[in-house]
Amino acid sequence: MTTLKNVSEKEIIKEYLFENIDLEEFEDDLDIFESGMANSLFAIQLMTYLEKEFKIQITMDDLNIENYSTINSITEFVINKKNKE
Amino acid sequence: MAQSHSIDSEIKKVTIDFNNTNFEYNKNKTIIQLFEEQVERIPLADAVICNNEKLSYKELNEKSNMIARFLRAEGVKRETIIGIMVDRSFEMMIGIFGILKAGGAYLPISIDNPSQRKNQIISDSKIPILLTKSNVNNSDISNDLKIINLDDEDMYIGDDSNLPLINKPTDIAYVIYTSGSTGIPKGVLIEHYSLINRLNWMQRQYPISESDTILQKTPYFFDVSVWEIFWWSVIGAKVCLLKHGYEKYPQAIIETVEKENVSITHFVPSMLNAFLNYIEDSEHIKRLSSLKQVFVSGEALSTSVVNNFNKTLNKNNKTKLANLYGPTEATVDVSYFDCPEIESIDKVPIGKPIDNTSFYIIKNDELKLIGEEGELCIAGDGLSRGYLNRPELTNEKFVEDFKIDKLNKEIKKFYKTGDLACWMPNGDVEFLGRIDHQVKIRGLRIELGEIESRIRKFEGITDCIVLAKNSSESITLIYAIVTPENLIQKEIALYLKDYLPQYMLPNKYVFLNELPLTNNGKVNRKLLEENC
């Protein structure tokens, strides 16, 4: 059950990133900021989306850019956050 | 005859009426004198707030006096340029005030700069002393200069009284480096009276009092930070330092504004846009109710951002929005436009010149009238003395003794901004674009030529063109188009990382055998732009 849920979250995040970042190859662990394809403004856009889509609240303690830098880390962050709330 | 009369009256309008900005200010003082008057008046009032800790006016004054005494003992004199390389912290404020109290001018250096760029700025400016902190890595500083840690307790001993004043108001107060099209950044020299004029105008136009708190969130190596760092200190208000690096996050800004009752803050328009999208339809707006005034500058402000601001912060909190404009070479900002709160507008002008500032719009050495496009040239008390150790560049950008035909008037000195603009009938100025290849990415001023000339220095590269292109609302990508075809991208990228700050690094590389040319033999930038 959990696995299925995770897959769907990952798929939603993937789809959002594919739609909003101009990148040809896109591995699950590619760092979108390190690779230069996204910047701090996109990070805000992404956080805005994540809060609305997954009904989570990102606080000052969550402001570590690593939480938002790969498909895997974003998925993990969202799932952890949802479990806590 | 009648026609020439109307042209004459229009020339008078754009040169005199629209530039009617004379206003008295403390032209015979330095910024430090104005601060020390406040220390005398309200010594125990809070001055600086940082991570739940506070410094009073008296504490900031005494600590910076001790740093200043140390610097004078090290030989610092009037106009000695002293580097400072710290994170946003009490030490940043103490260091800056200490340098000024010693009589010197401060040169802020980013702790995140690659080592080559740090060293480039240090050797170009020939600073004898660098103030830093123990948490900042300075092992990559190769120059022979004295390094002082501002968090070393031994610095804060001895006489903490005010030092005798050695400066004149025409001495330089700070040096800020901006991107240079020939490959090396250039230092802009700003004098005390220019800074005081700028602050005095701001206080007149948007008065603050002892109950106000300014958020200091702009990195101190951009000149927007200058009013955040000094305005409160000459009024008796407070400054709150946002945690270092957290200026990128709306959550941190909201939390800090709410907790410290911040009333004044600044955004770059693209950041304001992202911020407003974040707070939309949420509890966040309530948490921002202490904000009275938001300033934007650094990029063109779009009407959609103004409308979004009005629907959120203005409607709920009565917060006001002002659009400021200005190059580093003319002391932070030279014009202002108060955004309308109710009626919608179809464009956002950069507004009218501030106190003791005049605008001239010039094309082919001819003065342009209302509605006519030309280069915006700035005259007045905000003008920089010029670029540090660059007399040729200074002469090129700062024009002296310009005669206006038909008006028997001479402009003593003006700065050519490279911005295209025109007068609107009501005396506002509209920004129309750039003459050259300077771009703004998230408000950061970038000369594409600087990136190009740095890439050209890489072995094996025969030519290079750098372009900036928006790939989405929030992402602008830098493209490097490089010849010949058989080069390795990773090696070039690695090399550039040593010289350019993160925001100037190309996001994409395109390798070609040769660059496409136009009919008259110039590189066809347009074609390249379309194909990227």
XYZ file of N, CA and C in Angstrom, chain A residues 20-24 33-45 47-48 51-52 57-61 63-65 68, chain B residues 243 246 248-252 255-256 270-271 274-275 277-278 280-281 284 442 471-477 479 497 502 507-508:
186
model
N 8.162 21.860 -15.969
C 8.674 23.188 -15.633
C 10.166 23.377 -15.826
N 10.881 22.317 -16.091
C 12.317 22.461 -16.309
C 12.678 21.966 -17.693
N 13.470 22.747 -18.361
C 13.856 22.459 -19.731
C 15.101 21.563 -19.720
N 14.858 20.269 -19.599
C 15.985 19.359 -19.477
C 15.677 18.070 -20.238
N 16.669 17.600 -21.003
C 16.411 16.425 -21.830
C 16.480 15.144 -20.996
N 19.612 21.857 -9.160
C 20.260 23.153 -8.914
C 21.730 23.099 -9.310
N 22.414 22.016 -8.892
C 23.827 21.844 -9.248
C 24.013 21.843 -10.763
N 23.072 21.179 -11.468
C 23.204 21.071 -12.918
C 22.906 22.393 -13.604
N 22.470 23.391 -12.835
C 22.236 24.709 -13.399
C 20.893 24.852 -14.106
N 20.033 23.829 -14.014
C 18.771 23.905 -14.740
C 17.684 24.622 -13.946
N 17.899 24.775 -12.663
C 16.909 25.473 -11.846
C 17.650 26.420 -10.916
N 16.941 27.461 -10.453
C 17.582 28.435 -9.564
C 16.730 28.608 -8.315
N 17.139 29.569 -7.468
C 16.444 29.744 -6.197
C 14.985 30.182 -6.406
N 14.713 30.883 -7.514
C 13.322 31.285 -7.760
C 12.467 30.064 -8.068
N 13.070 29.123 -8.807
C 12.314 27.911 -9.091
C 12.070 27.127 -7.802
N 13.035 27.182 -6.893
C 12.863 26.490 -5.610
C 11.605 27.001 -4.902
N 11.384 28.327 -4.971
C 10.186 28.892 -4.328
C 8.920 28.413 -5.047
N 8.989 28.442 -6.382
C 7.854 27.988 -7.186
C 7.535 26.520 -6.834
N 8.327 24.907 -4.003
C 7.806 24.794 -2.639
C 6.342 25.233 -2.577
N 6.022 26.281 -3.333
C 4.634 26.753 -3.388
C 3.733 25.626 -3.890
N 3.444 22.614 -1.288
C 2.557 22.914 -0.161
C 1.095 22.745 -0.562
N 0.768 23.231 -1.772
C -0.631 23.168 -2.207
C -1.019 21.750 -2.595
N 3.021 21.975 5.165
C 3.468 23.314 5.526
C 4.987 23.294 5.679
N 5.675 24.002 4.794
C 7.138 24.046 4.871
C 7.533 25.161 5.834
N 8.344 24.824 6.844
C 8.733 25.831 7.832
C 10.227 26.141 7.694
N 10.695 27.079 8.538
C 12.082 27.530 8.457
C 13.057 26.356 8.634
N 12.651 25.342 9.424
C 13.541 24.195 9.637
C 13.681 23.320 8.389
N 14.165 24.461 5.407
C 14.778 25.227 4.319
C 16.208 24.783 4.039
N 16.316 23.529 3.674
C 17.606 23.006 3.249
C 17.448 22.659 1.777
N 18.250 23.286 0.947
C 18.040 23.151 -0.496
C 18.129 21.691 -0.944
N 15.076 19.714 -1.877
C 14.348 20.051 -3.103
C 15.169 19.831 -4.369
N 18.756 35.932 8.585
C 19.768 34.881 8.663
C 20.470 34.710 7.311
N 19.241 33.021 3.869
C 17.805 32.747 3.923
C 16.964 33.760 3.137
N 16.581 33.795 0.192
C 15.974 33.063 -0.927
C 14.624 32.451 -0.560
N 14.300 32.413 0.748
C 13.143 31.641 1.175
C 12.013 32.498 1.741
N 10.828 32.443 1.118
C 9.687 33.216 1.641
C 9.366 32.853 3.085
N 9.484 31.566 3.440
C 9.146 31.139 4.808
C 10.001 31.870 5.828
N 11.305 32.054 5.517
C 12.210 32.736 6.442
C 11.872 34.229 6.528
N 8.593 34.562 8.586
C 8.825 34.314 10.004
C 9.561 35.484 10.669
N 10.566 36.027 9.965
C 11.360 37.117 10.537
C 10.550 38.418 10.603
N 11.534 39.853 -9.610
C 11.281 38.428 -9.857
C 11.108 37.660 -8.545
N 11.824 38.077 -7.511
C 11.669 37.448 -6.199
C 10.330 37.849 -5.579
N 7.687 35.648 -7.069
C 7.670 34.311 -6.475
C 7.120 34.365 -5.048
N 7.493 35.409 -4.320
C 7.038 35.587 -2.936
C 5.520 35.758 -2.875
N 3.306 34.835 -5.106
C 2.649 33.579 -5.470
C 2.618 32.628 -4.279
N 3.677 32.683 -3.482
C 3.749 31.802 -2.321
C 2.713 32.179 -1.257
N -0.075 33.869 -1.568
C -1.445 33.996 -2.068
C -2.412 33.079 -1.333
N -3.622 33.531 -1.112
C -4.710 32.766 -0.452
C -4.217 32.015 0.775
N -0.426 33.367 5.465
C 0.840 34.095 5.464
C 0.637 35.611 5.419
N 17.572 37.748 -12.049
C 17.131 37.906 -10.661
C 17.733 39.170 -10.048
N 13.587 30.649 -20.020
C 13.037 29.356 -20.386
C 11.684 29.143 -19.723
N 11.417 29.896 -18.688
C 10.083 29.882 -18.068
C 9.956 31.172 -17.275
N 8.844 31.322 -16.577
C 8.613 32.559 -15.838
C 9.741 32.836 -14.848
N 10.219 31.768 -14.197
C 11.206 32.022 -13.149
C 12.636 31.636 -13.526
N 12.834 31.053 -14.675
C 14.186 30.615 -15.023
C 14.724 31.346 -16.247
N 15.864 32.005 -16.083
C 16.595 32.561 -17.210
C 17.871 31.743 -17.354
N 18.111 31.237 -18.560
C 19.298 30.408 -18.765
C 20.370 31.200 -19.505
N 23.348 30.822 -22.094
C 23.863 29.928 -23.121
C 25.252 30.392 -23.537
N 34.196 27.882 -13.174
C 33.788 27.867 -11.767
C 34.796 28.569 -10.866
N 28.490 31.825 -9.090
C 27.481 30.852 -9.527
C 26.480 31.431 -10.526
N 24.457 27.891 -18.256
C 23.655 26.708 -17.961
C 23.745 25.694 -19.099
N 23.948 26.202 -20.301
C 23.993 25.302 -21.460
C 25.128 25.715 -22.382
